[in-house]
PDB file of C-alpha atoms in Angstrom:
ATOM      1  CA  MET A   1      16.583 -84.194  50.779  1.00 53.00           C
ATOM      2  CA  THR A   2      18.014 -80.679  50.063  1.00 54.00           C
ATOM      3  CA  THR A   3      15.947 -78.247  47.707  1.00 53.00           C
ATOM      4  CA  THR A   4      17.703 -76.122  45.577  1.00 53.00           C
ATOM      5  CA  TYR A   5      16.325 -72.911  44.394  1.00 50.00           C
ATOM      6  CA  HIS A   6      16.802 -71.666  41.026  1.00 52.00           C
ATOM      7  CA  PRO A   7      17.077 -67.892  40.359  1.00 50.00           C
ATOM      8  CA  LEU A   8      14.012 -68.123  38.143  1.00 48.00           C
ATOM      9  CA  ASP A   9      11.863 -69.313  41.113  1.00 53.00           C
ATOM     10  CA  SER A  10      12.790 -66.188  43.127  1.00 52.00           C
ATOM     11  CA  ALA A  11      11.914 -63.942  40.210  1.00 50.00           C
ATOM     12  CA  SER A  12       8.717 -65.650  39.474  1.00 51.00           C
ATOM     13  CA  ARG A  13       7.719 -65.220  43.380  1.00 55.00           C
ATOM     14  CA  PHE A  14       8.806 -61.506  43.196  1.00 49.00           C
ATOM     15  CA  TYR A  15       6.265 -61.058  40.127  1.00 49.00           C
ATOM     16  CA  SER A  16       3.675 -62.949  41.657  1.00 54.00           C
ATOM     17  CA  ASN A  17       3.661 -60.995  44.733  1.00 59.00           C
ATOM     18  CA  ALA A  18       3.710 -57.821  42.758  1.00 54.00           C
ATOM     19  CA  PHE A  19       0.595 -58.903  40.612  1.00 53.00           C
ATOM     20  CA  ARG A  20      -1.287 -59.804  43.988  1.00 59.00           C
ATOM     21  CA  ASP A  21      -0.503 -56.326  45.427  1.00 59.00           C
ATOM     22  CA  TYR A  22      -1.622 -54.871  42.112  1.00 52.00           C
ATOM     23  CA  TYR A  23      -4.994 -57.072  42.098  1.00 52.00           C
ATOM     24  CA  ILE A  24      -5.681 -56.121  45.691  1.00 52.00           C
ATOM     25  CA  SER A  25      -5.201 -52.254  45.054  1.00 52.00           C
ATOM     26  CA  ARG A  26      -7.590 -52.449  42.029  1.00 51.00           C
ATOM     27  CA  THR A  27     -10.269 -54.283  44.107  1.00 50.00           C
ATOM     28  CA  LEU A  28     -10.138 -52.353  47.398  1.00 52.00           C
ATOM     29  CA  ASP A  29     -12.197 -49.502  47.925  1.00 48.00           C
ATOM     30  CA  LYS A  30      -9.143 -47.185  48.611  1.00 49.00           C
ATOM     31  CA  PRO A  31      -6.436 -48.047  46.305  1.00 49.00           C
ATOM     32  CA  LEU A  32      -3.025 -48.437  48.069  1.00 46.00           C
ATOM     33  CA  HIS A  33      -1.260 -46.186  45.261  1.00 49.00           C
ATOM     34  CA  HIS A  34      -3.231 -42.944  44.745  1.00 48.00           C
ATOM     35  CA  ARG A  35      -3.018 -42.298  41.079  1.00 50.00           C
ATOM     36  CA  ARG A  36      -3.592 -39.048  39.563  1.00 50.00           C
ATOM     37  CA  GLN A  37      -7.084 -38.965  37.952  1.00 52.00           C
ATOM     38  CA  SER A  38      -7.524 -37.412  34.469  1.00 48.00           C
ATOM     39  CA  PRO A  39     -10.046 -34.414  34.633  1.00 50.00           C
ATOM     40  CA  LEU A  40     -11.507 -35.465  31.260  1.00 47.00           C
ATOM     41  CA  PRO A  41     -14.277 -38.200  31.155  1.00 47.00           C
ATOM     42  CA  ARG A  42     -13.676 -41.506  29.663  1.00 47.00           C
ATOM     43  CA  PHE A  43     -13.926 -41.779  25.797  1.00 43.00           C
ATOM     44  CA  SER A  44     -17.038 -43.997  26.126  1.00 43.00           C
ATOM     45  CA  THR A  45     -18.714 -41.125  28.136  1.00 43.00           C
ATOM     46  CA  LEU A  46     -17.794 -38.522  25.743  1.00 42.00           C
ATOM     47  CA  ARG A  47     -19.064 -40.597  22.900  1.00 43.00           C
ATOM     48  CA  ARG A  48     -22.438 -41.207  24.726  1.00 44.00           C
ATOM     49  CA  GLU A  49     -22.695 -37.630  25.593  1.00 44.00           C
ATOM     50  CA  ARG A  50     -22.047 -36.375  22.028  1.00 41.00           C
ATOM     51  CA  THR A  51     -24.727 -38.746  20.717  1.00 42.00           C
ATOM     52  CA  SER A  52     -27.391 -37.551  23.103  1.00 41.00           C
ATOM     53  CA  ARG A  53     -27.090 -34.051  22.768  1.00 41.00           C
ATOM     54  CA  PRO A  54     -29.632 -32.275  20.562  1.00 42.00           C
ATOM     55  CA  LEU A  55     -28.465 -30.800  17.438  1.00 38.00           C
ATOM     56  CA  SER A  56     -27.356 -27.178  17.417  1.00 36.00           C
ATOM     57  CA  THR A  57     -29.385 -24.931  15.372  1.00 37.00           C
ATOM     58  CA  SER A  58     -25.951 -23.599  13.717  1.00 35.00           C
ATOM     59  CA  PHE A  59     -25.694 -26.813  11.917  1.00 33.00           C
ATOM     60  CA  ILE A  60     -29.043 -26.590  10.341  1.00 34.00           C
ATOM     61  CA  ASP A  61     -29.137 -26.692   6.371  1.00 40.00           C
ATOM     62  CA  THR A  62     -30.549 -23.024   6.109  1.00 38.00           C
ATOM     63  CA  SER A  63     -30.931 -23.569   2.260  1.00 39.00           C
ATOM     64  CA  SER A  64     -34.367 -25.355   3.064  1.00 41.00           C
ATOM     65  CA  GLU A  65     -35.326 -24.981   6.695  1.00 41.00           C
ATOM     66  CA  LEU A  66     -35.470 -21.174   6.597  1.00 39.00           C
ATOM     67  CA  ASP A  67     -36.612 -20.579   2.948  1.00 45.00           C
ATOM     68  CA  HIS A  68     -40.019 -20.046   4.379  1.00 47.00           C
ATOM     69  CA  ILE A  69     -39.070 -17.035   6.660  1.00 43.00           C
ATOM     70  CA  PRO A  70     -40.100 -13.712   5.151  1.00 50.00           C
ATOM     71  CA  TYR A  71     -37.387 -11.262   4.153  1.00 46.00           C
ATOM     72  CA  SER A  72     -37.312  -8.251   6.601  1.00 48.00           C
ATOM     73  CA  PHE A  73     -35.083  -6.362   9.015  1.00 44.00           C
ATOM     74  CA  GLU A  74     -36.299  -8.332  11.968  1.00 45.00           C
ATOM     75  CA  ASN A  75     -35.482 -11.776  10.959  1.00 48.00           C
ATOM     76  CA  PHE A  76     -32.409 -10.757   8.721  1.00 45.00           C
ATOM     77  CA  HIS A  77     -30.264 -12.573  11.053  1.00 46.00           C
ATOM     78  CA  LEU A  78     -32.307 -15.829  10.724  1.00 41.00           C
ATOM     79  CA  ARG A  79     -31.916 -15.895   6.773  1.00 45.00           C
ATOM     80  CA  ARG A  80     -29.090 -18.161   5.100  1.00 44.00           C
ATOM     81  CA  ARG A  81     -25.564 -17.480   5.695  1.00 50.00           C
ATOM     82  CA  GLU A  82     -24.919 -14.544   3.412  1.00 62.00           C
ATOM     83  CA  ILE A  83     -22.032 -14.860   0.523  1.00 73.00           C
ATOM     84  CA  PRO A  84     -19.755 -12.090   0.382  1.00 78.00           C
ATOM     85  CA  LEU A  85     -20.450  -9.745  -2.702  1.00 86.00           C
ATOM     86  CA  CYS A  86     -16.824  -9.525  -3.654  1.00 92.00           C
ATOM     87  CA  THR A  87     -13.386 -10.863  -2.688  1.00 94.00           C
ATOM     88  CA  PRO A  88      -9.975  -9.347  -2.639  1.00 96.00           C
ATOM     89  CA  GLY A  89      -9.025 -11.917  -5.176  1.00 95.00           C
ATOM     90  CA  GLU A  90     -11.537 -10.559  -7.606  1.00 96.00           C
ATOM     91  CA  LEU A  91     -10.343  -7.115  -7.211  1.00 97.00           C
ATOM     92  CA  LEU A  92      -6.678  -8.149  -7.690  1.00 96.00           C
ATOM     93  CA  ASP A  93      -7.781  -9.675 -11.178  1.00 95.00           C
ATOM     94  CA  ILE A  94      -9.148  -6.168 -12.027  1.00 96.00           C
ATOM     95  CA  ILE A  95      -6.064  -4.461 -10.952  1.00 97.00           C
ATOM     96  CA  ARG A  96      -4.042  -6.949 -13.012  1.00 95.00           C
ATOM     97  CA  THR A  97      -5.853  -6.127 -16.235  1.00 89.00           C
ATOM     98  CA  PRO A  98      -5.187  -6.141 -18.968  1.00 86.00           C
ATOM     99  CA  ALA A  99      -1.646  -7.418 -18.808  1.00 85.00           C
ATOM    100  CA  GLY A 100      -2.185  -9.970 -16.237  1.00 90.00           C
ATOM    101  CA  TYR A 101       0.455  -8.601 -13.840  1.00 91.00           C
ATOM    102  CA  TYR A 102       0.982  -5.627 -11.515  1.00 93.00           C
ATOM    103  CA  ALA A 103       2.104  -2.569 -12.846  1.00 93.00           C
ATOM    104  CA  LEU A 104       3.206   0.985 -11.496  1.00 95.00           C
ATOM    105  CA  PRO A 105       2.356   4.128 -12.386  1.00 96.00           C
ATOM    106  CA  THR A 106       4.317   5.654 -15.221  1.00 95.00           C
ATOM    107  CA  ASP A 107       3.293   9.502 -14.228  1.00 97.00           C
ATOM    108  CA  PRO A 108       3.868  11.166 -10.741  1.00 97.00           C
ATOM    109  CA  TRP A 109       0.239  11.946 -10.897  1.00 98.00           C
ATOM    110  CA  ASN A 110      -3.264  11.176 -12.728  1.00 98.00           C
ATOM    111  CA  GLU A 111      -6.594  12.486 -12.769  1.00 98.00           C
ATOM    112  CA  VAL A 112      -8.457   9.334 -11.765  1.00 98.00           C
ATOM    113  CA  TYR A 113     -11.982  10.810 -11.565  1.00 98.00           C
ATOM    114  CA  PRO A 114     -13.196  14.395 -12.426  1.00 98.00           C
ATOM    115  CA  GLY A 115     -11.476  16.771 -10.111  1.00 98.00           C
ATOM    116  CA  ILE A 116      -9.796  14.097  -8.180  1.00 98.00           C
ATOM    117  CA  PHE A 117      -5.906  13.667  -8.635  1.00 98.00           C
ATOM    118  CA  LEU A 118      -3.832  10.679  -7.196  1.00 98.00           C
ATOM    119  CA  SER A 119      -0.110  11.419  -6.967  1.00 98.00           C
ATOM    120  CA  ASP A 120       3.027  10.565  -5.059  1.00 98.00           C
ATOM    121  CA  ALA A 121       4.482  12.443  -2.284  1.00 98.00           C
ATOM    122  CA  PRO A 122       7.097  14.798  -4.163  1.00 97.00           C
ATOM    123  CA  THR A 123       4.193  15.824  -6.093  1.00 98.00           C
ATOM    124  CA  ALA A 124       2.114  16.754  -3.127  1.00 98.00           C
ATOM    125  CA  MET A 125       5.011  18.812  -1.429  1.00 97.00           C
ATOM    126  CA  CYS A 126       5.458  20.806  -4.478  1.00 97.00           C
ATOM    127  CA  THR A 127       3.043  23.901  -3.802  1.00 97.00           C
ATOM    128  CA  SER A 128       3.941  25.700  -7.039  1.00 97.00           C
ATOM    129  CA  LEU A 129       2.952  22.743  -9.001  1.00 98.00           C
ATOM    130  CA  LEU A 130      -0.235  22.273  -7.066  1.00 98.00           C
ATOM    131  CA  LYS A 131      -1.008  25.911  -7.852  1.00 97.00           C
ATOM    132  CA  ARG A 132      -0.628  25.178 -11.712  1.00 97.00           C
ATOM    133  CA  MET A 133      -2.646  22.288 -11.532  1.00 97.00           C
ATOM    134  CA  GLY A 134      -5.536  24.220  -9.634  1.00 98.00           C
ATOM    135  CA  ILE A 135      -5.538  22.035  -6.693  1.00 98.00           C
ATOM    136  CA  THR A 136      -7.513  23.439  -3.833  1.00 98.00           C
ATOM    137  CA  HIS A 137      -7.606  20.608  -1.334  1.00 98.00           C
ATOM    138  CA  VAL A 138      -5.018  18.031  -0.340  1.00 98.00           C
ATOM    139  CA  LEU A 139      -5.716  14.827   1.397  1.00 98.00           C
ATOM    140  CA  ASN A 140      -2.499  13.265   2.693  1.00 98.00           C
ATOM    141  CA  ALA A 141      -3.181   9.318   3.265  1.00 98.00           C
ATOM    142  CA  ALA A 142       0.082   8.826   4.905  1.00 98.00           C
ATOM    143  CA  GLN A 143       0.526  11.701   7.157  1.00 98.00           C
ATOM    144  CA  GLY A 144       3.314  11.188   9.729  1.00 97.00           C
ATOM    145  CA  LYS A 145       6.913  11.597  10.809  1.00 95.00           C
ATOM    146  CA  GLU A 146       7.767   7.907  10.307  1.00 95.00           C
ATOM    147  CA  LYS A 147       9.622   8.202   6.964  1.00 92.00           C
ATOM    148  CA  ASN A 148      11.003   4.692   7.148  1.00 93.00           C
ATOM    149  CA  CYS A 149       7.623   3.493   7.035  1.00 94.00           C
ATOM    150  CA  GLY A 150       6.358   5.610   4.088  1.00 95.00           C
ATOM    151  CA  GLN A 151       4.685   8.366   6.053  1.00 97.00           C
ATOM    152  CA  VAL A 152       4.907  11.931   4.596  1.00 98.00           C
ATOM    153  CA  ASN A 153       5.408  14.681   7.028  1.00 97.00           C
ATOM    154  CA  THR A 154       2.783  17.363   5.958  1.00 97.00           C
ATOM    155  CA  TRP A 155       0.318  19.296   7.919  1.00 97.00           C
ATOM    156  CA  PRO A 156      -2.348  22.203   7.514  1.00 97.00           C
ATOM    157  CA  GLY A 157       0.359  25.028   7.968  1.00 97.00           C
ATOM    158  CA  PHE A 158       2.455  23.534   4.991  1.00 97.00           C
ATOM    159  CA  TYR A 159      -0.161  24.671   2.542  1.00 98.00           C
ATOM    160  CA  THR A 160      -1.352  27.933   4.436  1.00 95.00           C
ATOM    161  CA  GLN A 161       0.242  30.350   2.107  1.00 95.00           C
ATOM    162  CA  SER A 162      -1.030  28.310  -1.186  1.00 95.00           C
ATOM    163  CA  GLY A 163      -4.555  28.624   0.392  1.00 97.00           C
ATOM    164  CA  ILE A 164      -5.082  24.747   0.135  1.00 98.00           C
ATOM    165  CA  GLN A 165      -7.005  23.023   2.529  1.00 98.00           C
ATOM    166  CA  PHE A 166      -5.687  20.026   4.087  1.00 98.00           C
ATOM    167  CA  LEU A 167      -6.799  16.593   5.622  1.00 98.00           C
ATOM    168  CA  GLY A 168      -4.404  14.110   6.948  1.00 98.00           C
ATOM    169  CA  VAL A 169      -4.866  10.390   7.715  1.00 98.00           C
ATOM    170  CA  PRO A 170      -2.071   8.731   9.460  1.00 98.00           C
ATOM    171  CA  ALA A 171      -2.034   5.397   7.924  1.00 98.00           C
ATOM    172  CA  PHE A 172       0.502   2.646   7.220  1.00 97.00           C
ATOM    173  CA  ASP A 173       0.769   0.785   4.069  1.00 97.00           C
ATOM    174  CA  ASN A 174       0.498  -2.846   5.768  1.00 96.00           C
ATOM    175  CA  ILE A 175      -2.375  -5.252   5.580  1.00 96.00           C
ATOM    176  CA  VAL A 176      -3.232  -5.090   9.312  1.00 97.00           C
ATOM    177  CA  PHE A 177      -3.640  -1.288   9.393  1.00 98.00           C
ATOM    178  CA  ARG A 178      -7.534  -0.406  10.018  1.00 98.00           C
ATOM    179  CA  LEU A 179      -8.014   2.239   7.175  1.00 98.00           C
ATOM    180  CA  HIS A 180     -11.802   1.897   7.234  1.00 98.00           C
ATOM    181  CA  PRO A 181     -12.389   4.237  10.249  1.00 98.00           C
ATOM    182  CA  TYR A 182     -11.144   6.967   8.021  1.00 98.00           C
ATOM    183  CA  PHE A 183     -13.340   6.127   4.991  1.00 98.00           C
ATOM    184  CA  GLU A 184     -16.278   8.340   5.873  1.00 98.00           C
ATOM    185  CA  GLU A 185     -14.185  11.555   7.084  1.00 98.00           C
ATOM    186  CA  ALA A 186     -11.960  11.320   3.748  1.00 98.00           C
ATOM    187  CA  ALA A 187     -15.177  10.956   1.667  1.00 98.00           C
ATOM    188  CA  VAL A 188     -16.701  13.745   2.997  1.00 98.00           C
ATOM    189  CA  PHE A 189     -13.806  15.937   2.603  1.00 98.00           C
ATOM    190  CA  ILE A 190     -13.615  15.012  -1.158  1.00 98.00           C
ATOM    191  CA  ASP A 191     -17.092  15.533  -1.732  1.00 98.00           C
ATOM    192  CA  GLU A 192     -17.180  18.838  -0.123  1.00 98.00           C
ATOM    193  CA  ALA A 193     -14.115  20.127  -2.170  1.00 98.00           C
ATOM    194  CA  LEU A 194     -15.595  18.892  -5.457  1.00 98.00           C
ATOM    195  CA  LYS A 195     -19.310  20.384  -4.453  1.00 98.00           C
ATOM    196  CA  SER A 196     -17.551  23.783  -4.142  1.00 97.00           C
ATOM    197  CA  GLY A 197     -15.746  23.656  -7.480  1.00 98.00           C
ATOM    198  CA  GLY A 198     -12.659  22.712  -6.207  1.00 98.00           C
ATOM    199  CA  LYS A 199      -9.982  19.964  -7.040  1.00 98.00           C
ATOM    200  CA  VAL A 200      -8.390  17.462  -4.774  1.00 98.00           C
ATOM    201  CA  LEU A 201      -5.029  15.776  -4.620  1.00 98.00           C
ATOM    202  CA  VAL A 202      -5.104  12.555  -2.794  1.00 98.00           C
ATOM    203  CA  HIS A 203      -1.680  11.127  -2.123  1.00 98.00           C
ATOM    204  CA  CYS A 204       0.497   8.754  -0.044  1.00 98.00           C
ATOM    205  CA  GLN A 205       4.165   7.827  -0.377  1.00 97.00           C
ATOM    206  CA  ALA A 206       3.777   6.399  -4.010  1.00 97.00           C
ATOM    207  CA  GLY A 207      -0.047   7.170  -4.802  1.00 98.00           C
ATOM    208  CA  ILE A 208      -0.899   3.367  -5.399  1.00 98.00           C
ATOM    209  CA  SER A 209      -2.144   1.839  -2.153  1.00 98.00           C
ATOM    210  CA  ARG A 210      -3.377   3.855   0.597  1.00 98.00           C
ATOM    211  CA  SER A 211      -4.771   7.062  -1.280  1.00 98.00           C
ATOM    212  CA  ALA A 212      -6.121   4.833  -3.939  1.00 98.00           C
ATOM    213  CA  THR A 213      -8.131   2.958  -1.383  1.00 98.00           C
ATOM    214  CA  LEU A 214      -9.490   6.344   0.030  1.00 98.00           C
ATOM    215  CA  VAL A 215     -10.747   7.341  -3.439  1.00 98.00           C
ATOM    216  CA  CYS A 216     -12.362   4.011  -4.000  1.00 98.00           C
ATOM    217  CA  ALA A 217     -14.370   4.307  -0.768  1.00 98.00           C
ATOM    218  CA  PHE A 218     -15.343   7.884  -1.740  1.00 98.00           C
ATOM    219  CA  LEU A 219     -16.756   6.715  -4.964  1.00 98.00           C
ATOM    220  CA  MET A 220     -18.581   3.948  -3.082  1.00 98.00           C
ATOM    221  CA  LEU A 221     -19.916   6.162  -0.538  1.00 98.00           C
ATOM    222  CA  LYS A 222     -20.641   9.261  -2.455  1.00 98.00           C
ATOM    223  CA  HIS A 223     -21.425   8.101  -5.806  1.00 97.00           C
ATOM    224  CA  GLY A 224     -23.089   4.511  -5.192  1.00 96.00           C
ATOM    225  CA  PHE A 225     -20.354   2.517  -6.900  1.00 97.00           C
ATOM    226  CA  THR A 226     -19.802  -1.036  -6.010  1.00 96.00           C
ATOM    227  CA  VAL A 227     -16.241  -1.697  -5.166  1.00 97.00           C
ATOM    228  CA  GLN A 228     -15.694  -3.520  -8.555  1.00 97.00           C
ATOM    229  CA  GLU A 229     -16.768  -0.380 -10.385  1.00 97.00           C
ATOM    230  CA  ALA A 230     -14.800   2.011  -8.139  1.00 98.00           C
ATOM    231  CA  VAL A 231     -11.573  -0.161  -8.494  1.00 98.00           C
ATOM    232  CA  LYS A 232     -12.114  -0.363 -12.381  1.00 97.00           C
ATOM    233  CA  SER A 233     -12.534   3.455 -12.498  1.00 97.00           C
ATOM    234  CA  VAL A 234      -9.493   4.307 -10.763  1.00 98.00           C
ATOM    235  CA  ARG A 235      -7.354   1.590 -12.334  1.00 97.00           C
ATOM    236  CA  LYS A 236      -8.489   2.859 -15.949  1.00 96.00           C
ATOM    237  CA  ASN A 237      -6.589   5.957 -15.250  1.00 97.00           C
ATOM    238  CA  ARG A 238      -3.789   4.943 -12.862  1.00 97.00           C
ATOM    239  CA  ALA A 239      -1.961   1.869 -12.032  1.00 97.00           C
ATOM    240  CA  ILE A 240      -2.729   0.876  -8.329  1.00 97.00           C
ATOM    241  CA  ILE A 241      -1.880  -1.880  -5.891  1.00 97.00           C
ATOM    242  CA  PRO A 242      -3.696  -1.687  -2.575  1.00 98.00           C
ATOM    243  CA  ASN A 243      -2.614  -4.196  -0.236  1.00 97.00           C
ATOM    244  CA  ASP A 244      -4.609  -7.238   0.361  1.00 96.00           C
ATOM    245  CA  GLY A 245      -5.786  -5.719   3.853  1.00 97.00           C
ATOM    246  CA  PHE A 246      -7.301  -2.703   2.128  1.00 98.00           C
ATOM    247  CA  LEU A 247      -8.907  -4.566  -0.373  1.00 98.00           C
ATOM    248  CA  LYS A 248     -10.547  -6.725   2.195  1.00 97.00           C
ATOM    249  CA  GLN A 249     -11.930  -3.691   3.989  1.00 98.00           C
ATOM    250  CA  LEU A 250     -13.196  -2.436   0.604  1.00 98.00           C
ATOM    251  CA  CYS A 251     -14.968  -5.436   0.211  1.00 97.00           C
ATOM    252  CA  ASP A 252     -16.470  -5.175   3.759  1.00 97.00           C
ATOM    253  CA  LEU A 253     -17.585  -1.834   2.993  1.00 97.00           C
ATOM    254  CA  ASN A 254     -19.155  -2.871  -0.358  1.00 97.00           C
ATOM    255  CA  ASP A 255     -20.964  -5.875   1.678  1.00 95.00           C
ATOM    256  CA  LYS A 256     -22.371  -3.236   4.153  1.00 94.00           C
ATOM    257  CA  LEU A 257     -23.660  -0.669   1.807  1.00 95.00           C
ATOM    258  CA  ASN A 258     -25.333  -3.402  -0.567  1.00 89.00           C
ATOM    259  CA  ARG A 259     -26.932  -5.440   2.073  1.00 82.00           C
ATOM    260  CA  LYS A 260     -28.013  -2.250   3.962  1.00 64.00           C
ATOM    261  CA  THR A 261     -29.827  -1.056   0.471  1.00 56.00           C
ATOM    262  CA  THR A 262     -31.282  -4.544   0.070  1.00 53.00           C
ATOM    263  CA  THR A 263     -32.707  -4.725   3.702  1.00 49.00           C
ATOM    264  CA  ILE A 264     -34.276  -1.081   3.288  1.00 49.00           C
ATOM    265  CA  ASP A 265     -35.693  -2.208   0.019  1.00 51.00           C
ATOM    266  CA  ALA A 266     -37.304  -5.446   1.211  1.00 50.00           C
ATOM    267  CA  VAL A 267     -38.866  -3.593   4.446  1.00 47.00           C
TER     268      VAL A 267
END
């Protein structure tokens, strides 16, 4: 009797042999086919490790667990996570008041605080006008030669014949520029000018962002203004639009000053 093999029979034998090889490779100590092992543990292992680890202290609800800790400088870092004392959005609301939208200055310069004038670049570069205004000190918040980037190229020698003292801050008007390292130096310059009976012109390209930020920092550092009070005081006399990065740096300065005062009082 002649046996006839159907093509499906050979296919079945092929797959059964393949399954046998696979089974043997899975049961032997050394697999026939070395497959690349994942560097990560199995999900079940991760799950067991995750549930067995002790809870990190960073996740403790500090609203109740740490209330018994006395408030002092030594355990200041153990207190509940502090809420910022201001936000850039809050300052933007002040800047947009009362119309509810941004505005540009209608004058090239304005006196925003007794003895402090905010102005644009053309005003700062007209020495004859500065003499008539009685300006004794000029703070250029945009010093530099990059005119396309909004910088104004003045230096101490520019005002020598006018007898005007000068301070330059090489700032750019963008949100990533770190203006806060210049806060203290600018505040000291303005403060000394006013104490000597002088008048200070603080300017940048338009007199609305970099220069306004430095004046607000001065009011906070030397006169104890909160950032909200400083922005309101300047905005009342001149339309200003500091960029969001500068507003954030003013908020950080405000938080630092107020928390430092609170800590000293508590100790």
